[in-house]
Structures are given as structure tokens and as C-alpha cells.
Amino acid sequence: KLTSIMPSPAALVHHFKSEIVKNYRKYIDDPDVAQEFKKIVEQKSWKG
């Protein structure tokens, strides 16, 4: 099954969050990226 090889949504969110934390500076220092990033966060509400 596909589900057995796919990571769980929780795992994906966790990975996504760690990537954000790792690259936080890079995101915030680039105005365009910061804008896009803000949109994504508002859309998906990864905050929590």
C-alpha cells in the first residue's frame, strides 16, 4: 500500500517545522520568500 511507505501527516508536519526552524533566517531575510512563507503559514496554520 501507499500508506505504508508514505510518512504520516504528523511526521510530515514535524519535518516541515524542523526545516522552517533550520532555514528560518533564510526565509525571513528574503522579503519575497517571507511574503510567500507568510501566505503558506496563514493557509495551512502550521503554527501550534
mmCIF file of C-alpha atoms in Angstrom:
data_model
loop_
_atom_site.group_PDB
_atom_site.id
_atom_site.type_symbol
_atom_site.label_atom_id
_atom_site.label_comp_id
_atom_site.label_asym_id
_atom_site.label_seq_id
_atom_site.Cartn_x
_atom_site.Cartn_y
_atom_site.Cartn_z
ATOM 1 C CA LYS A 1 0.000 0.000 0.000
ATOM 2 C CA LEU A 2 0.983 3.589 -0.483
ATOM 3 C CA THR A 3 0.282 4.450 3.140
ATOM 4 C CA SER A 4 2.996 2.077 4.365
ATOM 5 C CA ILE A 5 5.777 3.970 2.574
ATOM 6 C CA MET A 6 4.319 7.451 2.996
ATOM 7 C CA PRO A 7 5.151 9.240 6.250
ATOM 8 C CA SER A 8 2.173 10.162 8.381
ATOM 9 C CA PRO A 9 0.817 13.720 8.153
ATOM 10 C CA ALA A 10 2.114 14.357 11.661
ATOM 11 C CA ALA A 11 5.590 13.256 10.600
ATOM 12 C CA LEU A 12 5.402 15.496 7.549
ATOM 13 C CA VAL A 13 4.338 18.493 9.630
ATOM 14 C CA HIS A 14 7.125 17.781 12.101
ATOM 15 C CA HIS A 15 9.667 17.574 9.282
ATOM 16 C CA PHE A 16 8.271 20.735 7.718
ATOM 17 C CA LYS A 17 8.542 22.564 11.026
ATOM 18 C CA SER A 18 12.145 21.489 11.577
ATOM 19 C CA GLU A 19 13.009 22.637 8.056
ATOM 20 C CA ILE A 20 11.440 26.016 8.835
ATOM 21 C CA VAL A 21 13.350 26.349 12.083
ATOM 22 C CA LYS A 22 16.572 25.367 10.332
ATOM 23 C CA ASN A 23 16.062 27.812 7.493
ATOM 24 C CA TYR A 24 14.195 30.475 9.462
ATOM 25 C CA ARG A 25 16.844 33.132 8.925
ATOM 26 C CA LYS A 26 16.987 32.452 5.202
ATOM 27 C CA TYR A 27 13.205 32.769 4.883
ATOM 28 C CA ILE A 28 12.913 35.961 6.879
ATOM 29 C CA ASP A 29 15.894 37.701 5.275
ATOM 30 C CA ASP A 30 14.377 37.335 1.807
ATOM 31 C CA PRO A 31 11.351 39.661 1.522
ATOM 32 C CA ASP A 32 9.780 37.727 -1.360
ATOM 33 C CA VAL A 33 10.183 34.410 0.390
ATOM 34 C CA ALA A 34 8.963 35.885 3.663
ATOM 35 C CA GLN A 35 5.818 37.032 1.845
ATOM 36 C CA GLU A 36 5.201 33.599 0.325
ATOM 37 C CA PHE A 37 6.018 31.928 3.621
ATOM 38 C CA LYS A 38 3.511 34.089 5.459
ATOM 39 C CA LYS A 39 0.845 33.081 2.932
ATOM 40 C CA ILE A 40 1.612 29.395 3.412
ATOM 41 C CA VAL A 41 1.511 29.669 7.192
ATOM 42 C CA GLU A 42 -1.800 31.503 7.102
ATOM 43 C CA GLN A 43 -3.286 28.995 4.652
ATOM 44 C CA LYS A 44 -2.206 25.841 6.410
ATOM 45 C CA SER A 45 -1.922 27.052 10.007
ATOM 46 C CA TRP A 46 1.287 25.139 10.747
ATOM 47 C CA LYS A 47 1.635 27.215 13.895
ATOM 48 C CA GLY A 48 0.890 25.375 17.126
#
